Amino acid sequence: MSNASRSERNRLEFLESGVIHALLIAAVLFALYPLLWVVSIALSPGGISTSHGALPLPTHPSLWNFHALLGKGSSARAWLFGRQLANSIIVAVATAVTAIGVAIPAAYALARFDFVGAKTGMRTLLATQMFPAVASAVPLYLLLDALHLLDSRAGLVLVYASTAVPFAIFQLRGAFLAIPVDIEEAAMVDGATRTEAFWRVVLPAARPAIAVTALYAFMSAYNEFILAATLLSRESAFTLPVVLQRYVGEHGAAWGIFAAGAIVVSLPVMALFYYAQRHLVSGLTAGGVKG
Amino acid sequence: MRNRAIFLLFCAICAIAIPGCGEPAKSIVLWHAYRGREESAIELLARRYEEQHPGVTVDLLSIPFDAYSSKLGAAIPRAHGPDLFIDANERLGVYLRDGLVAPVGDALPDAEVGAYDKTSVDAVTLGGVRYAVPLTNKCLALYVNDALVKSDPKSIEEISRLRASLPDDVYPLAYEAPNSFFHAPFLYAFGGRMLDDRGRFAFQGEAAAKSIDFVRDLTLARVVPVEPDGALVTRLFASGHAATAINGPWMMSELEGTVSYHVIPLPPIEAAASSSTHGEMKPLLTVEGVMLSPTGAEREEVRAFARYLAGEDSALLRAGLGQQVVARSDVWQNDLIASDLKLKAFHDAARAAVPMPTSPAMRAAWVPANQAIVKVLRGDAKSVDALEEAAARFADAMRPQPPPPSPAPLLVALGAILLGLAFYAVRRAQNPSFRVAVRKSMPAYRYVAHAAIVIFALVIVPLAAGALASFFAGTETHPLYVGMTNYVRILTARGGPLLGHGSFYLTLLVTVLWTLANVTLHVAIGLVLGVALSRPLLRFKAIYRVLLILPWAVPSYVTALAWKGMFHRQFGAVNAILKALGAEPVSWFSHFSTAFAANVATNVWLGFPFMMVVTLGALTSIPKDVLEAAEVDGATRLQRFFKVTLPLLKPTLLPAVVLGAVWTFNMFNVVFLVSGGEPDDSTDILVSDAYRWAFTRDAQYGYAAAYAVLIFFLLLGGTRLLGKVAGSEEGIT
Amino acid sequence: MTLPHEQLSTSVSVASASSEVSAPATAPKRKLRCSVRGAKKSFGQNPILRGVDLDIEEGAFAVLVGPSGCGKSTLLRLVAGLEELDEGTIHLGERDVTHAPPRDRDVAMVFQSYALYPHLSVRENLAFGLKLRKTSDKDIDERVREASKMLSLGELLDRMPKQLSGGQKQRVAMGRAIVRRPQIFLFDEPLSNLDAALRAEVRVEIRRNHDQLRATTLYVTHDQVEAMTLADTLWVMNGGVVEQKGTPLDVYERPRSEFVAGFLGSPQMNFFDAKLEKEGDRWLAIGEGARIAIGEERFGAALTEGRTVRAGVRPHDLVRAEEGQPIAGNLHVEIIEALGFEAIAHGWLTASGPRVIARLDADEARKAKSGDSIPLAVTPGSAHLFDPKTGLALDAK
């Protein structure tokens, strides 16, 4: 290859990487812009941002909204807020654990065994994803009422599990399919029972997918507010999204506090995402491939 | 590993099982939707009452406004509700119909009626019986910026003349023009009204048309800003960008520490003065009162607490601390309260106000009325036509229930289906090879049994119950069997043109378009970013990836609202960007195409990270040598992408795309929060339409359920078809 | 094709049954480590094993070989306990393990994919089975050290499987089996994912390990070189039955059927449709351009004038005719593959006949070129005869 064409090629590659960086930077701006507005509103006292420009800059930046969110120095209010944050996390974690716990054996069976009804089961699962939730809210309420689980975290977890379990089964079935049967058989030849092989080999190998599925279940429960607002009737039992909803009322809304709350709510999820992002790709793939 | 998992499970079970607190024996439960100062006042009152009455505990629950009435409706009939709750008089009609309220009895004895404002007591009296103890009056008045307005305006026309003297970016008058609650004073000034005496839609005719035209002229003359929402009005007035504002007492708390202002009753409209009226602006009066649930009303201590809450001492505190316009005339004799001129102005305004109709029909009247106003203000229709349409829509939502048909056909059909299933099951069970297969499946059943039970109980049964609801009409507490009527009505577009406004088919078309647009963009953007990010040797890869995943990590109800704000015509960031680029600002929510685009932009923003991550994962499974083979074979970069990468990605992406399409088809949040169906419900998709039928249009739950069932079958058929077209169905499930 | 197999299967089982009957009488020097009797297995409607008997003596290296789909892997998995028999029995040592789960069989297996546990380091992979059996830490350490020394895994012990090359993974997989010290080692095509050079190397290593450990081994492969070089006893399978068993050389030299003859040996044996004729005192198989001399003592009474047979000659026994040697046919050369020390000539004897492969030595290969005609001779006594209907060899004994 001559020197001229090599430099030509280098130039092209440089150009190409420039184009790709430009593309990615544009995408990042697109992704961040609305979030910056939320931050800007949260930092503007009273949530009133008078900058009519295109740049999301807060006016008179202060932490007043965060202060108001935490009860303006009232320790009882701050304590309540902490408790509600704890509620959110407990309910979301419990949902994730329940969904994963229920889904793992079922997904494993669907991936490994050929049994009568497996296909129908999978179709039914897919079908449940198609029915709009609008129609099942009231029956769910009645069901919880019958179980005396209204206004309890357990009831809320049950309701969230109803959407999280089918999805978790989908994801995990895919993950188990992607794990070679060989290693399970190797474990059994090595002296494991089927159950031991499952616990000691299959589950650890599926860990990324399980983590991602759990993250999903966690997020969906953590962000839900319509059902939570309907089912919960004690302030100390509220989850954070319900609390945030209160700042959007009939007449006007306390957007500043709402935005501040939104940031507080998002932080744990963002931390989880940051922690899990390495697994996110591999976990999703394992789940998505060879469905 | 195993032990740790069990330990975690144990912790989780403990955490949910531990109750928040023990249920006190006989406490009084009060629900409210107050926040800020009003909430502080009501809390203080409850604590004081507890001090004065040892042994009595009062549990307060502040509930998000959006969930308030549906929660009451769900909880009270099942005895999970409050003993008493604070709500507006306009809901009384519905609550009475649904059996959620009881007469207040000695909570407001005849002897004390005189202490209250007469209009307020009237507003909570239905058929001669009092159903609430009035607490506060909420009505609109005029906020006047002290710096911008020299003397109190004597008429709306006087305000509009300020236009000439004010700077360009300051509006003479700010109020929520598209909202019929705010429009009502204009309507009454021209001699119109919202409902007639028999609860029929009365927002029509000459007076209504004149009132809308008058407001339209105000916006055209830039006296009133275009399409402001409540937050914007507050923002404009607080920042000195509005000389006056029409708003309720709730805005006062948000203005603390911003501008210097005072409040006066609404001035008249000179143009509306005629022989019959003086053009007085009469706002609608909402009387908030304590209402008693049927169980609460039976308890004496509950009634006593209600009396206390409305009483004189309490009223002083609510006025002073809570800044409430209390509904007791005696309190206004108190110097301390009367010296609060702003509050007093609201109290004066309330006297001239029209009590909000309590008829259940009012609930169905707001939306058609709002739509008519918006249409005219945007110049999309003449006022007369718009009002006619509104009346038709009201009638559509309030149509009488059909006579109940015999349930026999449904029962027969259900029976036939069950019989058929049983027959099929028996026939298969007789097949010996099937029995062998079932026996061999037994170990697998041990694994799936509990999941099957959970899904059956928590998913299938509620869905089936929801589906059954589609054969009923009426309210949840008084269901009425109507057979297939709901389906027939939906599928015949309620007798209107098949592609007319709000018809099932038109909405379906929009939904399909919505799904296609979103899924295409999700996949396209996800693919491009995924491919770009998977380049080896890309710098800052990790940073890009984290930042691009962020939209996924933030709760979607927050970001959807942020997007809605960004699309505001005058103050939104999108138009600011357009302006900075030298383009004309766009009124995003006034045309179908732009409103639809706004929804799509939001949803694409929310959804692309998922597809990007799926693509990234799928790309790792493509062997490099295949691409190299294609390169050696002389394929260009693009050819390699389209002819090699894409087909190889297909099996991985397809399930994600199908699931994504199903979710998008039912993506209710974004449509509801961003465009809210604007303009004119045209951007509604099937699910948001169903939601409207269930919750805003006279609670036609059965009708909404029928929508849900139809959506279900559409999606089922659609995915089957897609499976056939795109390859094996196995690839999807 | 099914008819001859069925006959074969009965003949094989008769043969093994008789050996079983005679076993106590003759008191075998070595006891059986593994014996499978009448194994039948189908997947759905699809029969995979149609009644197989298999015996492996203590310390022997048995190789199952056959084309894909012949049931050899299934047989291995049955021995491992990963599949369950439809009919028949399996004994390991004295124990009937027909219905025992894998963990109760004391077997170790090396998988084609190696099946290393992806979440465990090499050390943990090796120790996994021992830990399950509650072996003491000291023992585990010792055995892992021993195995890693034997397979030179020393530096790899703390790596994760995905950091290993194919050959390293393979060695770890073997190590995992070795530390277990099982009753029997099972190998499922362990070398098929390695490149040719590595394969040869590991093959030798496997044989060396076996010579060192003298562990009973059942090894499945479709590669006949592996089969020939590794086996003490070779079991050739086809269509769900054992076609022939024996020492590798025995099977190579005296294939019991046309299938076995064609399957073993590379390049493949040449076959001709021929008729037996007696020319003077010599028996010849004549047909398709070939005149092949037949050794009378080998076939005995099977030789009758005019009988149609399939005559088989391995390429190595088909060489350029020396002066005065009887000509078996003239090879019209199409292609010559020079291997250095010798060459392989491809061509045909007559235009309508089958393709024929012959061996040339290096000098001849240099002279010969495409289009030449080379007179060929058959090494005396090397020709095989098979019945064209049953495919069975016509050997006298």
mmCIF file of C-alpha atoms in Angstrom, chain B residues 493-641:
data_model
loop_
_atom_site.group_PDB
_atom_site.id
_atom_site.type_symbol
_atom_site.label_atom_id
_atom_site.label_comp_id
_atom_site.label_asym_id
_atom_site.label_seq_id
_atom_site.Cartn_x
_atom_site.Cartn_y
_atom_site.Cartn_z
ATOM 1 C CA ALA B 493 -68.819 4.235 16.469
ATOM 2 C CA ARG B 494 -71.853 5.032 18.667
ATOM 3 C CA GLY B 495 -73.924 5.654 15.585
ATOM 4 C CA GLY B 496 -71.618 8.375 14.275
ATOM 5 C CA PRO B 497 -69.478 8.227 11.142
ATOM 6 C CA LEU B 498 -67.030 5.330 11.290
ATOM 7 C CA LEU B 499 -64.038 7.638 11.096
ATOM 8 C CA GLY B 500 -65.664 10.500 12.969
ATOM 9 C CA HIS B 501 -64.344 12.180 16.096
ATOM 10 C CA GLY B 502 -63.706 9.755 18.920
ATOM 11 C CA SER B 503 -64.722 6.698 16.929
ATOM 12 C CA PHE B 504 -63.013 3.435 17.726
ATOM 13 C CA TYR B 505 -61.665 3.096 14.204
ATOM 14 C CA LEU B 506 -60.127 6.549 14.041
ATOM 15 C CA THR B 507 -58.489 6.019 17.417
ATOM 16 C CA LEU B 508 -57.277 2.625 16.279
ATOM 17 C CA LEU B 509 -55.723 4.243 13.244
ATOM 18 C CA VAL B 510 -53.955 6.771 15.456
ATOM 19 C CA THR B 511 -52.825 3.985 17.767
ATOM 20 C CA VAL B 512 -51.367 1.960 14.917
ATOM 21 C CA LEU B 513 -49.611 5.037 13.584
ATOM 22 C CA TRP B 514 -48.348 5.784 17.074
ATOM 23 C CA THR B 515 -47.020 2.260 17.527
ATOM 24 C CA LEU B 516 -45.377 2.186 14.122
ATOM 25 C CA ALA B 517 -43.748 5.580 14.539
ATOM 26 C CA ASN B 518 -42.418 4.790 17.990
ATOM 27 C CA VAL B 519 -41.178 1.304 17.313
ATOM 28 C CA THR B 520 -39.503 2.385 14.083
ATOM 29 C CA LEU B 521 -37.719 5.255 15.786
ATOM 30 C CA HIS B 522 -36.846 3.221 18.856
ATOM 31 C CA VAL B 523 -35.293 0.521 16.734
ATOM 32 C CA ALA B 524 -33.582 2.908 14.324
ATOM 33 C CA ILE B 525 -32.041 5.092 17.032
ATOM 34 C CA GLY B 526 -31.267 2.113 19.219
ATOM 35 C CA LEU B 527 -29.552 0.362 16.319
ATOM 36 C CA VAL B 528 -27.511 3.343 15.240
ATOM 37 C CA LEU B 529 -26.353 4.124 18.769
ATOM 38 C CA GLY B 530 -25.771 0.483 19.555
ATOM 39 C CA VAL B 531 -23.655 0.020 16.469
ATOM 40 C CA ALA B 532 -21.768 3.263 17.133
ATOM 41 C CA LEU B 533 -21.107 2.261 20.733
ATOM 42 C CA SER B 534 -19.940 -1.201 19.831
ATOM 43 C CA ARG B 535 -17.072 0.107 17.715
ATOM 44 C CA PRO B 536 -13.844 -1.161 19.100
ATOM 45 C CA LEU B 537 -11.402 1.552 20.162
ATOM 46 C CA LEU B 538 -14.153 4.127 20.660
ATOM 47 C CA ARG B 539 -13.059 6.641 23.254
ATOM 48 C CA PHE B 540 -15.290 7.593 26.216
ATOM 49 C CA LYS B 541 -17.423 4.539 25.483
ATOM 50 C CA ALA B 542 -18.390 4.014 29.108
ATOM 51 C CA ILE B 543 -19.343 7.642 29.621
ATOM 52 C CA TYR B 544 -21.508 7.714 26.521
ATOM 53 C CA ARG B 545 -23.217 4.552 27.570
ATOM 54 C CA VAL B 546 -24.051 5.743 31.066
ATOM 55 C CA LEU B 547 -25.375 9.079 29.862
ATOM 56 C CA LEU B 548 -27.464 7.512 27.142
ATOM 57 C CA ILE B 549 -29.094 5.112 29.565
ATOM 58 C CA LEU B 550 -30.157 7.912 31.913
ATOM 59 C CA PRO B 551 -33.620 8.563 30.378
ATOM 60 C CA TRP B 552 -34.450 5.033 31.382
ATOM 61 C CA ALA B 553 -33.478 5.537 35.004
ATOM 62 C CA VAL B 554 -35.674 8.527 35.784
ATOM 63 C CA PRO B 555 -39.355 7.873 36.570
ATOM 64 C CA SER B 556 -41.311 8.393 33.377
ATOM 65 C CA TYR B 557 -44.112 10.454 34.959
ATOM 66 C CA VAL B 558 -41.529 13.060 35.881
ATOM 67 C CA THR B 559 -39.869 13.263 32.507
ATOM 68 C CA ALA B 560 -43.160 13.150 30.612
ATOM 69 C CA LEU B 561 -44.249 16.275 32.488
ATOM 70 C CA ALA B 562 -40.888 17.904 31.800
ATOM 71 C CA TRP B 563 -41.387 17.239 28.077
ATOM 72 C CA LYS B 564 -44.869 18.711 28.187
ATOM 73 C CA GLY B 565 -43.383 21.877 29.621
ATOM 74 C CA MET B 566 -40.721 21.930 26.935
ATOM 75 C CA PHE B 567 -43.360 21.888 24.222
ATOM 76 C CA HIS B 568 -45.239 24.895 25.540
ATOM 77 C CA ARG B 569 -45.871 27.329 22.739
ATOM 78 C CA GLN B 570 -44.644 30.508 24.379
ATOM 79 C CA PHE B 571 -42.419 29.398 27.192
ATOM 80 C CA GLY B 572 -41.258 25.973 26.188
ATOM 81 C CA ALA B 573 -37.638 25.195 25.536
ATOM 82 C CA VAL B 574 -38.318 23.583 22.164
ATOM 83 C CA ASN B 575 -39.719 26.768 20.725
ATOM 84 C CA ALA B 576 -36.886 28.712 22.338
ATOM 85 C CA ILE B 577 -34.466 26.505 20.428
ATOM 86 C CA LEU B 578 -36.448 26.988 17.223
ATOM 87 C CA LYS B 579 -36.366 30.731 17.787
ATOM 88 C CA ALA B 580 -32.642 30.657 18.415
ATOM 89 C CA LEU B 581 -32.279 28.825 15.104
ATOM 90 C CA GLY B 582 -34.354 31.481 13.398
ATOM 91 C CA ALA B 583 -37.457 29.369 12.878
ATOM 92 C CA GLU B 584 -41.047 30.255 13.650
ATOM 93 C CA PRO B 585 -42.329 28.985 16.997
ATOM 94 C CA VAL B 586 -44.842 26.162 16.698
ATOM 95 C CA SER B 587 -48.059 25.810 18.637
ATOM 96 C CA TRP B 588 -47.381 22.179 19.377
ATOM 97 C CA PHE B 589 -50.672 21.069 20.849
ATOM 98 C CA SER B 590 -53.011 22.829 18.459
ATOM 99 C CA HIS B 591 -52.554 20.538 15.483
ATOM 100 C CA PHE B 592 -52.756 16.823 15.306
ATOM 101 C CA SER B 593 -49.454 16.405 13.502
ATOM 102 C CA THR B 594 -47.394 18.522 15.886
ATOM 103 C CA ALA B 595 -49.083 17.221 19.034
ATOM 104 C CA PHE B 596 -48.575 13.689 17.777
ATOM 105 C CA ALA B 597 -44.937 14.510 17.037
ATOM 106 C CA ALA B 598 -44.527 15.854 20.572
ATOM 107 C CA ASN B 599 -45.900 12.625 22.023
ATOM 108 C CA VAL B 600 -43.679 10.550 19.784
ATOM 109 C CA ALA B 601 -40.601 12.614 20.653
ATOM 110 C CA THR B 602 -41.249 12.069 24.346
ATOM 111 C CA ASN B 603 -41.870 8.378 23.991
ATOM 112 C CA VAL B 604 -38.864 7.906 21.742
ATOM 113 C CA TRP B 605 -36.761 9.662 24.311
ATOM 114 C CA LEU B 606 -38.089 7.350 26.997
ATOM 115 C CA GLY B 607 -37.685 4.196 24.957
ATOM 116 C CA PHE B 608 -34.523 4.381 22.896
ATOM 117 C CA PRO B 609 -32.097 3.392 25.682
ATOM 118 C CA PHE B 610 -33.801 0.022 26.001
ATOM 119 C CA MET B 611 -33.407 -0.742 22.311
ATOM 120 C CA MET B 612 -29.846 0.541 22.390
ATOM 121 C CA VAL B 613 -28.931 -1.815 25.190
ATOM 122 C CA VAL B 614 -30.664 -4.730 23.496
ATOM 123 C CA THR B 615 -28.775 -3.954 20.298
ATOM 124 C CA LEU B 616 -25.473 -3.690 22.126
ATOM 125 C CA GLY B 617 -26.061 -7.076 23.634
ATOM 126 C CA ALA B 618 -27.181 -8.621 20.382
ATOM 127 C CA LEU B 619 -24.148 -7.253 18.557
ATOM 128 C CA THR B 620 -21.803 -9.113 20.868
ATOM 129 C CA SER B 621 -23.336 -12.339 19.650
ATOM 130 C CA ILE B 622 -22.467 -11.688 16.004
ATOM 131 C CA PRO B 623 -19.259 -13.462 15.113
ATOM 132 C CA LYS B 624 -16.657 -11.073 13.755
ATOM 133 C CA ASP B 625 -15.489 -13.406 11.014
ATOM 134 C CA VAL B 626 -18.852 -13.253 9.276
ATOM 135 C CA LEU B 627 -18.486 -9.507 8.895
ATOM 136 C CA GLU B 628 -14.918 -9.938 7.751
ATOM 137 C CA ALA B 629 -16.032 -12.509 5.222
ATOM 138 C CA ALA B 630 -18.514 -9.996 3.872
ATOM 139 C CA GLU B 631 -15.804 -7.361 3.740
ATOM 140 C CA VAL B 632 -13.524 -9.679 1.793
ATOM 141 C CA ASP B 633 -16.446 -10.460 -0.496
ATOM 142 C CA GLY B 634 -16.461 -6.787 -1.343
ATOM 143 C CA ALA B 635 -19.486 -5.595 0.611
ATOM 144 C CA THR B 636 -19.460 -1.904 1.449
ATOM 145 C CA ARG B 637 -19.975 -0.725 5.003
ATOM 146 C CA LEU B 638 -23.669 -0.121 4.398
ATOM 147 C CA GLN B 639 -24.139 -3.401 2.599
ATOM 148 C CA ARG B 640 -22.452 -5.186 5.463
ATOM 149 C CA PHE B 641 -24.825 -3.534 7.903
#
